[in-house]
Amino acid sequence: MTDAKKPINIAIIGVGNCASSLVQGLAHYAGRNDASGLMHQDLGGYGAGDIRVVAAWDIDRRKVGQDVAQAIFTAPNCTAVFAADVPETGAVVSMGRLLDGVAEHMADHPDARTFLPADLPEPSREDVVRALRASGTDVLLNYLPVGSQKATEFYAECALEAGVAFVNNIPVFIASDPAWAERFRAAGVPIIGDDIKAQLGATIVHRVLTDLFAKRGVKLARTYQLNTGGNTDFLNMANRKRLESKKISKTEAVQAVAGERIADENIHVGPSDYVAWQNDNKVCFLRMEGELFGGVPMNLELRLSVEDSPNSAGVAIDMIRCAAIARDRGLAGPVLAPAAYFCKHPPEQMTDDEAFDAVEAFIAGGAEGAAQPDAETRPAAAIRAVAPAS
């Protein structure tokens, strides 16, 4: 471990593809000096090898009762295996709370592609809180399926009661909801969210190009981002009723960096279709139409292909470590700089350049650390992000 800090104990809600990539990554990077693929090798004195899994919840009967190290390779998970020899964690997957975590249409697909809910008693809030405390959890990660509003709120309540930091990787608005944000602030608990932004995925590429249009004086007249994939995330989102928050999150991430707001009818950002044979591979088709000098038209088309879950795992490792140092510093409520840099729908949107500067200032110690950059040159958001709750 780095600088003799204690390990960061994490608990995982939903042992799917994203959790698989995360846990594989913890094994892959443990004890390595090679930081290729990570945005930060050392973050606030913590390395990737300082993170350990101490608890987990899922509802699939093939995973419940297994050590996390085995559950991550169990169907319907289909992401790339880049660290096959993951050591046992000692954390056994517990039965989770179902609520709205599984869409009805998932039952219409083959067992190998969908969730198979276990016929077991579901935990109460007291059960989860007790497990979080007994395991010494520092940070609780939410990897529930898109559209799991009630289930996410259930686990957010558990984090509040147990006093553990909450990292919300999905587009259910908790950190960015003022009422929830105030509850975390009042409870003295840090939260980072909402909706994780991949390391080099469709949204960050779309944002960078949209920002480039604005900086070069090109009017962005219309744009779309269409995505296809074959994992359970895309199958879940085939139910369009579960997509409302996802579309808001992805669309606002692009709108936030546009030179001027794009008319609603001229922007489409969101999942397009489920293609089973793609498995965890995600393909993005991006088109941007703009006007150059004199109103002369131009257009840009791009195709991006990435393995979806590993693309978010390194970002999750950074979010976990930011949540841990927020706890170390006694911060409470939404931690703005990491949220702006790592999430699509943070409480406060920034350009990616601003968010990068803000999160680097936060990591360096912010308003409390000896390595603090000069306050006059730091983004205001970075200062707010590191100010302890009153």
Tab-separated table of C-alpha atoms in Angstrom:
chain	number	residue	atom	x	y	z
A	1	MET	CA	0.000	0.000	0.000
A	2	THR	CA	1.002	3.605	-0.542
A	3	ASP	CA	2.230	5.698	2.410
A	4	ALA	CA	1.019	3.057	4.905
A	5	LYS	CA	-2.593	4.173	4.543
A	6	LYS	CA	-5.224	1.666	5.596
A	7	PRO	CA	-7.040	-0.210	2.815
A	8	ILE	CA	-10.191	1.247	1.282
A	9	ASN	CA	-12.949	-1.267	1.989
A	10	ILE	CA	-15.637	-1.269	-0.691
A	11	ALA	CA	-19.042	-2.898	-0.972
A	12	ILE	CA	-20.641	-3.501	-4.368
A	13	ILE	CA	-24.322	-3.377	-5.299
A	14	GLY	CA	-24.741	-5.464	-8.454
A	15	VAL	CA	-22.001	-7.945	-9.395
A	16	GLY	CA	-22.349	-7.502	-13.152
A	17	ASN	CA	-19.954	-6.726	-15.979
A	18	CYS	CA	-18.787	-3.404	-14.526
A	19	ALA	CA	-18.075	-5.008	-11.156
A	20	SER	CA	-16.242	-7.811	-12.965
A	21	SER	CA	-13.928	-5.370	-14.732
A	22	LEU	CA	-13.373	-3.440	-11.504
A	23	VAL	CA	-12.462	-6.507	-9.430
A	24	GLN	CA	-10.268	-7.897	-12.212
A	25	GLY	CA	-8.557	-4.515	-12.369
A	26	LEU	CA	-7.849	-4.490	-8.643
A	27	ALA	CA	-6.099	-7.854	-9.055
A	28	HIS	CA	-4.317	-6.778	-12.241
A	29	TYR	CA	-2.842	-3.559	-10.822
A	30	ALA	CA	-2.068	-4.774	-7.291
A	31	GLY	CA	1.667	-4.438	-6.658
A	32	ARG	CA	2.427	-3.136	-10.164
A	33	ASN	CA	4.453	-0.058	-10.975
A	34	ASP	CA	2.910	-0.044	-14.457
A	35	ALA	CA	0.060	2.457	-14.433
A	36	SER	CA	-0.807	2.170	-18.144
A	37	GLY	CA	-4.572	2.296	-18.464
A	38	LEU	CA	-5.040	4.190	-15.185
A	39	MET	CA	-5.603	7.940	-15.107
A	40	HIS	CA	-3.879	8.083	-11.707
A	41	GLN	CA	-1.430	5.550	-10.305
A	42	ASP	CA	-1.341	7.343	-6.961
A	43	LEU	CA	-4.384	9.336	-5.908
A	44	GLY	CA	-4.191	11.110	-2.577
A	45	GLY	CA	-1.754	8.500	-1.283
A	46	TYR	CA	-3.902	5.548	-2.394
A	47	GLY	CA	-3.009	3.074	-5.147
A	48	ALA	CA	-5.384	0.692	-6.924
A	49	GLY	CA	-3.960	-2.097	-4.777
A	50	ASP	CA	-5.203	-0.343	-1.641
A	51	ILE	CA	-8.828	-1.175	-2.511
A	52	ARG	CA	-10.406	-4.403	-1.292
A	53	VAL	CA	-13.906	-5.812	-1.649
A	54	VAL	CA	-15.515	-6.650	1.696
A	55	ALA	CA	-19.222	-7.030	0.831
A	56	ALA	CA	-21.506	-7.392	-2.177
A	57	TRP	CA	-25.174	-7.788	-3.103
A	58	ASP	CA	-26.851	-9.249	-6.195
A	59	ILE	CA	-30.180	-10.884	-6.953
A	60	ASP	CA	-29.052	-13.557	-9.447
A	61	ARG	CA	-29.186	-17.110	-8.063
A	62	ARG	CA	-25.980	-18.009	-9.917
A	63	LYS	CA	-24.026	-15.375	-7.968
A	64	VAL	CA	-25.615	-15.257	-4.513
A	65	GLY	CA	-23.549	-17.344	-2.085
A	66	GLN	CA	-20.381	-17.224	-4.182
A	67	ASP	CA	-17.185	-15.369	-3.359
A	68	VAL	CA	-17.051	-12.186	-5.431
A	69	ALA	CA	-13.953	-13.569	-7.202
A	70	GLN	CA	-16.098	-16.371	-8.683
A	71	ALA	CA	-19.328	-14.415	-9.107
A	72	ILE	CA	-17.718	-11.876	-11.453
A	73	PHE	CA	-17.149	-14.632	-14.049
A	74	THR	CA	-20.690	-16.026	-13.794
A	75	ALA	CA	-23.452	-15.588	-16.405
A	76	PRO	CA	-24.918	-13.336	-17.568
A	77	ASN	CA	-21.585	-11.484	-17.299
A	78	CYS	CA	-19.892	-11.373	-20.682
A	79	THR	CA	-17.119	-8.790	-20.441
A	80	ALA	CA	-13.466	-9.346	-21.351
A	81	VAL	CA	-11.392	-11.511	-19.022
A	82	PHE	CA	-8.013	-9.816	-18.622
A	83	ALA	CA	-7.223	-11.115	-15.106
A	84	ALA	CA	-8.413	-14.704	-14.855
A	85	ASP	CA	-6.620	-15.474	-11.578
A	86	VAL	CA	-8.477	-13.174	-9.216
A	87	PRO	CA	-7.764	-14.275	-5.635
A	88	GLU	CA	-10.710	-14.967	-3.352
A	89	THR	CA	-11.887	-11.792	-1.649
A	90	GLY	CA	-13.525	-13.401	1.372
A	91	ALA	CA	-16.627	-11.399	0.499
A	92	VAL	CA	-19.589	-13.655	-0.301
A	93	VAL	CA	-22.357	-12.205	-2.489
A	94	SER	CA	-25.502	-11.668	-0.422
A	95	MET	CA	-29.062	-11.635	-1.675
A	96	GLY	CA	-29.976	-8.094	-2.640
A	97	ARG	CA	-33.178	-6.080	-2.589
A	98	LEU	CA	-35.090	-6.536	-5.871
A	99	LEU	CA	-37.592	-3.648	-5.986
A	100	ASP	CA	-37.354	-2.194	-9.526
A	101	GLY	CA	-33.878	-3.599	-10.231
A	102	VAL	CA	-35.042	-6.075	-12.886
A	103	ALA	CA	-37.242	-5.061	-15.825
A	104	GLU	CA	-40.086	-7.457	-16.677
A	105	HIS	CA	-38.963	-7.948	-20.284
A	106	MET	CA	-35.665	-9.494	-19.121
A	107	ALA	CA	-37.572	-12.741	-18.419
A	108	ASP	CA	-38.273	-13.143	-22.152
A	109	HIS	CA	-34.610	-13.796	-22.995
A	110	PRO	CA	-32.354	-16.871	-22.658
A	111	ASP	CA	-30.960	-17.621	-19.206
A	112	ALA	CA	-27.392	-16.963	-20.353
A	113	ARG	CA	-28.313	-13.397	-21.338
A	114	THR	CA	-30.588	-12.303	-18.516
A	115	PHE	CA	-31.029	-12.164	-14.732
A	116	LEU	CA	-32.359	-15.162	-12.800
A	117	PRO	CA	-33.661	-13.808	-9.474
A	118	ALA	CA	-32.970	-16.073	-6.511
A	119	ASP	CA	-35.901	-17.336	-4.473
A	120	LEU	CA	-34.445	-16.083	-1.207
A	121	PRO	CA	-35.537	-13.590	1.466
A	122	GLU	CA	-34.580	-10.046	0.531
A	123	PRO	CA	-32.622	-7.988	3.036
A	124	SER	CA	-34.149	-5.197	5.074
A	125	ARG	CA	-32.436	-1.847	5.393
A	126	GLU	CA	-31.298	-2.912	8.847
A	127	ASP	CA	-29.712	-6.047	7.347
A	128	VAL	CA	-27.704	-4.052	4.807
A	129	VAL	CA	-26.669	-1.404	7.325
A	130	ARG	CA	-25.530	-4.123	9.730
A	131	ALA	CA	-23.469	-5.781	6.978
A	132	LEU	CA	-21.875	-2.483	5.953
A	133	ARG	CA	-20.823	-1.772	9.526
A	134	ALA	CA	-19.661	-5.313	10.288
A	135	SER	CA	-17.525	-5.448	7.129
A	136	GLY	CA	-15.929	-2.072	7.823
A	137	THR	CA	-17.089	-0.695	4.477
A	138	ASP	CA	-15.727	2.745	3.622
A	139	VAL	CA	-17.306	3.216	0.180
A	140	LEU	CA	-20.507	1.708	-1.265
A	141	LEU	CA	-20.658	1.434	-5.083
A	142	ASN	CA	-23.943	1.361	-6.970
A	143	TYR	CA	-23.890	-0.789	-10.138
A	144	LEU	CA	-27.622	-1.475	-10.404
A	145	PRO	CA	-29.287	-1.581	-13.842
A	146	VAL	CA	-30.405	1.684	-15.439
A	147	GLY	CA	-33.890	2.633	-14.265
A	148	SER	CA	-33.507	1.195	-10.749
A	149	GLN	CA	-34.887	4.263	-8.996
A	150	LYS	CA	-36.419	2.595	-5.943
A	151	ALA	CA	-33.555	0.138	-5.488
A	152	THR	CA	-30.958	2.907	-5.709
A	153	GLU	CA	-32.834	4.988	-3.160
A	154	PHE	CA	-32.976	1.946	-0.849
A	155	TYR	CA	-29.196	1.529	-0.897
A	156	ALA	CA	-28.617	5.295	-0.651
A	157	GLU	CA	-30.654	5.204	2.571
A	158	CYS	CA	-28.440	2.363	3.790
A	159	ALA	CA	-25.284	4.372	3.054
A	160	LEU	CA	-26.683	7.336	4.981
A	161	GLU	CA	-27.584	5.245	8.003
A	162	ALA	CA	-24.300	3.310	8.017
A	163	GLY	CA	-22.262	6.479	7.439
A	164	VAL	CA	-20.365	5.111	4.412
A	165	ALA	CA	-19.434	7.128	1.323
A	166	PHE	CA	-21.657	6.481	-1.709
A	167	VAL	CA	-20.465	6.296	-5.327
A	168	ASN	CA	-23.427	6.333	-7.699
A	169	ASN	CA	-22.348	4.942	-11.064
A	170	ILE	CA	-25.792	4.904	-12.674
A	171	PRO	CA	-28.190	7.569	-14.009
A	172	VAL	CA	-30.553	7.666	-11.061
A	173	PHE	CA	-30.182	11.179	-9.700
A	174	ILE	CA	-29.007	11.156	-6.088
A	175	ALA	CA	-25.903	13.360	-5.837
A	176	SER	CA	-27.423	15.777	-8.359
A	177	ASP	CA	-30.798	15.894	-6.614
A	178	PRO	CA	-30.812	18.833	-4.148
A	179	ALA	CA	-32.927	17.017	-1.557
A	180	TRP	CA	-30.716	13.926	-1.512
A	181	ALA	CA	-27.578	16.082	-1.609
A	182	GLU	CA	-28.735	17.935	1.501
A	183	ARG	CA	-29.458	14.665	3.300
A	184	PHE	CA	-25.908	13.423	2.649
A	185	ARG	CA	-24.530	16.788	3.728
A	186	ALA	CA	-26.543	16.776	6.953
A	187	ALA	CA	-25.483	13.206	7.711
A	188	GLY	CA	-21.792	14.023	7.232
A	189	VAL	CA	-21.469	11.487	4.411
A	190	PRO	CA	-19.709	12.188	1.068
A	191	ILE	CA	-21.290	11.169	-2.230
A	192	ILE	CA	-19.918	11.178	-5.798
A	193	GLY	CA	-22.293	10.851	-8.769
A	194	ASP	CA	-24.305	10.569	-10.894
A	195	ASP	CA	-23.742	8.240	-13.886
A	196	ILE	CA	-20.117	7.253	-14.444
A	197	LYS	CA	-18.378	8.667	-17.514
A	198	ALA	CA	-16.188	6.066	-19.254
A	199	GLN	CA	-12.456	6.542	-19.643
A	200	LEU	CA	-12.735	6.998	-23.409
A	201	GLY	CA	-16.363	6.353	-24.275
A	202	ALA	CA	-19.089	7.824	-26.419
A	203	THR	CA	-20.043	10.645	-24.050
A	204	ILE	CA	-16.543	11.954	-23.329
A	205	VAL	CA	-15.644	11.863	-27.060
A	206	HIS	CA	-18.914	13.639	-27.907
A	207	ARG	CA	-18.232	16.264	-25.236
A	208	VAL	CA	-14.668	16.904	-26.392
A	209	LEU	CA	-15.769	17.374	-30.002
A	210	THR	CA	-18.699	19.589	-28.963
A	211	ASP	CA	-16.313	21.724	-26.912
A	212	LEU	CA	-13.936	21.872	-29.899
A	213	PHE	CA	-16.754	23.143	-32.151
A	214	ALA	CA	-17.503	25.894	-29.614
A	215	LYS	CA	-13.858	26.897	-29.190
A	216	ARG	CA	-13.294	27.049	-32.960
A	217	GLY	CA	-16.403	29.139	-33.549
A	218	VAL	CA	-18.303	26.388	-35.383
A	219	LYS	CA	-22.040	26.456	-34.787
A	220	LEU	CA	-23.249	22.948	-33.912
A	221	ALA	CA	-26.618	22.772	-35.623
A	222	ARG	CA	-27.565	19.157	-34.923
A	223	THR	CA	-26.028	15.959	-33.613
A	224	TYR	CA	-26.780	12.376	-32.726
A	225	GLN	CA	-25.067	9.626	-30.767
A	226	LEU	CA	-26.338	6.100	-31.351
A	227	ASN	CA	-24.980	3.181	-29.341
A	228	THR	CA	-25.384	-0.572	-29.698
A	229	GLY	CA	-24.237	-3.386	-27.412
A	230	GLY	CA	-25.045	-6.893	-26.244
A	231	ASN	CA	-24.586	-6.876	-22.469
A	232	THR	CA	-27.326	-6.898	-19.827
A	233	ASP	CA	-27.154	-3.101	-19.645
A	234	PHE	CA	-28.284	-2.786	-23.266
A	235	LEU	CA	-30.851	-5.556	-22.861
A	236	ASN	CA	-32.245	-3.816	-19.774
A	237	MET	CA	-32.459	-0.526	-21.680
A	238	ALA	CA	-34.482	-2.145	-24.455
A	239	ASN	CA	-37.376	-1.151	-22.193
A	240	ARG	CA	-37.582	2.507	-23.155
A	241	LYS	CA	-39.501	3.347	-19.977
A	242	ARG	CA	-36.272	2.783	-18.019
A	243	LEU	CA	-34.320	5.219	-20.188
A	244	GLU	CA	-35.653	8.601	-19.121
A	245	SER	CA	-32.883	9.464	-16.663
A	246	LYS	CA	-30.211	7.906	-18.910
A	247	LYS	CA	-31.209	10.090	-21.851
A	248	ILE	CA	-31.302	13.187	-19.655
A	249	SER	CA	-27.880	12.378	-18.231
A	250	LYS	CA	-26.174	11.729	-21.572
A	251	THR	CA	-27.894	14.624	-23.362
A	252	GLU	CA	-27.107	17.188	-20.673
A	253	ALA	CA	-23.478	16.042	-20.597
A	254	VAL	CA	-23.209	17.174	-24.233
A	255	GLN	CA	-25.444	20.258	-23.926
A	256	ALA	CA	-23.303	21.496	-21.012
A	257	VAL	CA	-20.294	22.107	-23.264
A	258	ALA	CA	-22.076	23.371	-26.383
A	259	GLY	CA	-21.392	26.976	-27.418
A	260	GLU	CA	-25.139	27.564	-27.333
A	261	ARG	CA	-27.859	25.156	-26.315
A	262	ILE	CA	-28.972	22.885	-29.137
A	263	ALA	CA	-32.708	22.744	-29.821
A	264	ASP	CA	-34.241	19.573	-28.396
A	265	GLU	CA	-35.317	18.336	-31.838
A	266	ASN	CA	-31.738	18.658	-33.129
A	267	ILE	CA	-29.975	16.491	-30.550
A	268	HIS	CA	-30.364	12.773	-29.903
A	269	VAL	CA	-28.057	11.061	-27.427
A	270	GLY	CA	-28.752	7.635	-26.075
A	271	PRO	CA	-28.773	3.867	-26.460
A	272	SER	CA	-30.071	2.643	-29.771
A	273	ASP	CA	-30.350	-1.125	-29.811
A	274	TYR	CA	-29.442	-4.450	-28.245
A	275	VAL	CA	-27.316	-6.732	-30.425
A	276	ALA	CA	-26.710	-9.936	-28.457
A	277	TRP	CA	-23.590	-11.101	-30.301
A	278	GLN	CA	-21.762	-7.875	-29.468
A	279	ASN	CA	-21.655	-9.003	-25.800
A	280	ASP	CA	-19.837	-6.269	-23.820
A	281	ASN	CA	-18.569	-4.534	-26.933
A	282	LYS	CA	-20.201	-1.133	-27.397
A	283	VAL	CA	-20.267	0.590	-30.763
A	284	CYS	CA	-21.013	4.305	-30.993
A	285	PHE	CA	-22.083	6.067	-34.185
A	286	LEU	CA	-21.669	9.809	-33.871
A	287	ARG	CA	-22.697	12.520	-36.344
A	288	MET	CA	-22.270	16.266	-35.888
A	289	GLU	CA	-23.471	18.878	-38.375
A	290	GLY	CA	-22.216	22.439	-38.111
A	291	GLU	CA	-21.733	25.763	-39.862
A	292	LEU	CA	-18.285	27.182	-40.592
A	293	PHE	CA	-17.317	30.740	-41.584
A	294	GLY	CA	-19.995	32.354	-43.723
A	295	GLY	CA	-22.548	29.706	-42.753
A	296	VAL	CA	-20.833	27.120	-44.956
A	297	PRO	CA	-21.988	23.637	-43.822
A	298	MET	CA	-19.768	20.814	-42.594
A	299	ASN	CA	-20.317	17.453	-40.931
A	300	LEU	CA	-18.311	14.934	-38.963
A	301	GLU	CA	-19.008	11.217	-38.586
A	302	LEU	CA	-17.215	8.897	-36.169
A	303	ARG	CA	-17.441	5.225	-35.221
A	304	LEU	CA	-16.065	4.187	-31.823
A	305	SER	CA	-15.790	0.569	-30.657
A	306	VAL	CA	-14.866	-0.185	-27.016
A	307	GLU	CA	-15.250	-2.978	-24.472
A	308	ASP	CA	-17.854	-1.236	-22.348
A	309	SER	CA	-17.146	-2.379	-18.786
A	310	PRO	CA	-13.327	-2.129	-18.654
A	311	ASN	CA	-13.814	1.350	-20.114
A	312	SER	CA	-15.404	2.435	-16.826
A	313	ALA	CA	-13.382	0.397	-14.317
A	314	GLY	CA	-10.381	2.729	-14.082
A	315	VAL	CA	-12.717	5.667	-13.598
A	316	ALA	CA	-14.461	3.764	-10.795
A	317	ILE	CA	-11.098	3.166	-9.108
A	318	ASP	CA	-10.463	6.925	-9.164
A	319	MET	CA	-13.960	7.665	-7.843
A	320	ILE	CA	-13.485	5.191	-4.988
A	321	ARG	CA	-10.202	6.818	-3.994
A	322	CYS	CA	-11.696	10.329	-4.215
A	323	ALA	CA	-14.574	9.194	-1.993
A	324	ALA	CA	-12.055	7.768	0.475
A	325	ILE	CA	-10.012	10.967	0.707
A	326	ALA	CA	-13.246	12.954	1.064
A	327	ARG	CA	-14.000	10.773	4.117
A	328	ASP	CA	-10.451	11.232	5.362
A	329	ARG	CA	-10.889	15.011	5.182
A	330	GLY	CA	-14.282	15.023	6.867
A	331	LEU	CA	-16.161	16.264	3.794
A	332	ALA	CA	-19.897	15.770	3.461
A	333	GLY	CA	-22.473	15.848	0.687
A	334	PRO	CA	-21.657	15.923	-3.037
A	335	VAL	CA	-17.942	16.163	-3.788
A	336	LEU	CA	-18.192	18.474	-6.779
A	337	ALA	CA	-14.835	18.276	-8.556
A	338	PRO	CA	-14.616	14.464	-8.847
A	339	ALA	CA	-18.302	14.347	-9.788
A	340	ALA	CA	-17.788	16.859	-12.604
A	341	TYR	CA	-14.771	14.993	-13.963
A	342	PHE	CA	-15.955	11.404	-13.580
A	343	CYS	CA	-19.742	11.639	-14.072
A	344	LYS	CA	-22.182	12.544	-16.843
A	345	HIS	CA	-24.755	14.178	-14.561
A	346	PRO	CA	-22.877	15.810	-11.656
A	347	PRO	CA	-24.417	18.379	-9.313
A	348	GLU	CA	-22.409	21.036	-11.159
A	349	GLN	CA	-21.412	20.679	-14.822
A	350	MET	CA	-18.020	21.988	-15.947
A	351	THR	CA	-16.097	21.754	-19.189
A	352	ASP	CA	-13.687	18.835	-19.174
A	353	ASP	CA	-10.698	21.190	-18.929
A	354	GLU	CA	-12.208	22.921	-15.893
A	355	ALA	CA	-13.158	19.605	-14.317
A	356	PHE	CA	-9.646	18.229	-14.857
A	357	ASP	CA	-8.077	21.228	-13.134
A	358	ALA	CA	-10.633	21.052	-10.330
A	359	VAL	CA	-10.134	17.347	-9.620
A	360	GLU	CA	-6.341	17.679	-9.710
A	361	ALA	CA	-6.616	20.515	-7.171
A	362	PHE	CA	-8.899	18.351	-5.041
A	363	ILE	CA	-6.459	15.424	-5.152
A	364	ALA	CA	-3.560	17.731	-4.267
A	365	GLY	CA	-5.248	18.706	-1.034
A	366	GLY	CA	-7.535	21.539	-1.988
A	367	ALA	CA	-8.235	24.126	0.648
A	368	GLU	CA	-6.819	21.849	3.357
A	369	GLY	CA	-3.643	20.336	1.897
A	370	ALA	CA	-0.057	21.573	2.038
A	371	ALA	CA	0.215	21.012	-1.717
A	372	GLN	CA	-2.727	23.320	-2.386
A	373	PRO	CA	-2.491	25.391	-5.622
A	374	ASP	CA	-2.845	29.156	-5.322
A	375	ALA	CA	-6.500	29.920	-4.597
A	376	GLU	CA	-6.573	32.820	-7.067
A	377	THR	CA	-5.730	30.523	-9.976
A	378	ARG	CA	-7.965	27.592	-9.059
A	379	PRO	CA	-11.486	27.119	-10.475
A	380	ALA	CA	-14.137	28.252	-8.040
A	381	ALA	CA	-15.753	24.826	-8.316
A	382	ALA	CA	-12.586	23.188	-7.025
A	383	ILE	CA	-12.640	25.400	-3.944
A	384	ARG	CA	-16.286	24.578	-3.261
A	385	ALA	CA	-15.602	20.880	-3.800
A	386	VAL	CA	-13.098	20.683	-0.975
A	387	ALA	CA	-14.803	22.943	1.562
A	388	PRO	CA	-16.008	20.902	4.568
A	389	ALA	CA	-19.707	20.993	5.314
A	390	SER	CA	-20.708	23.521	7.956
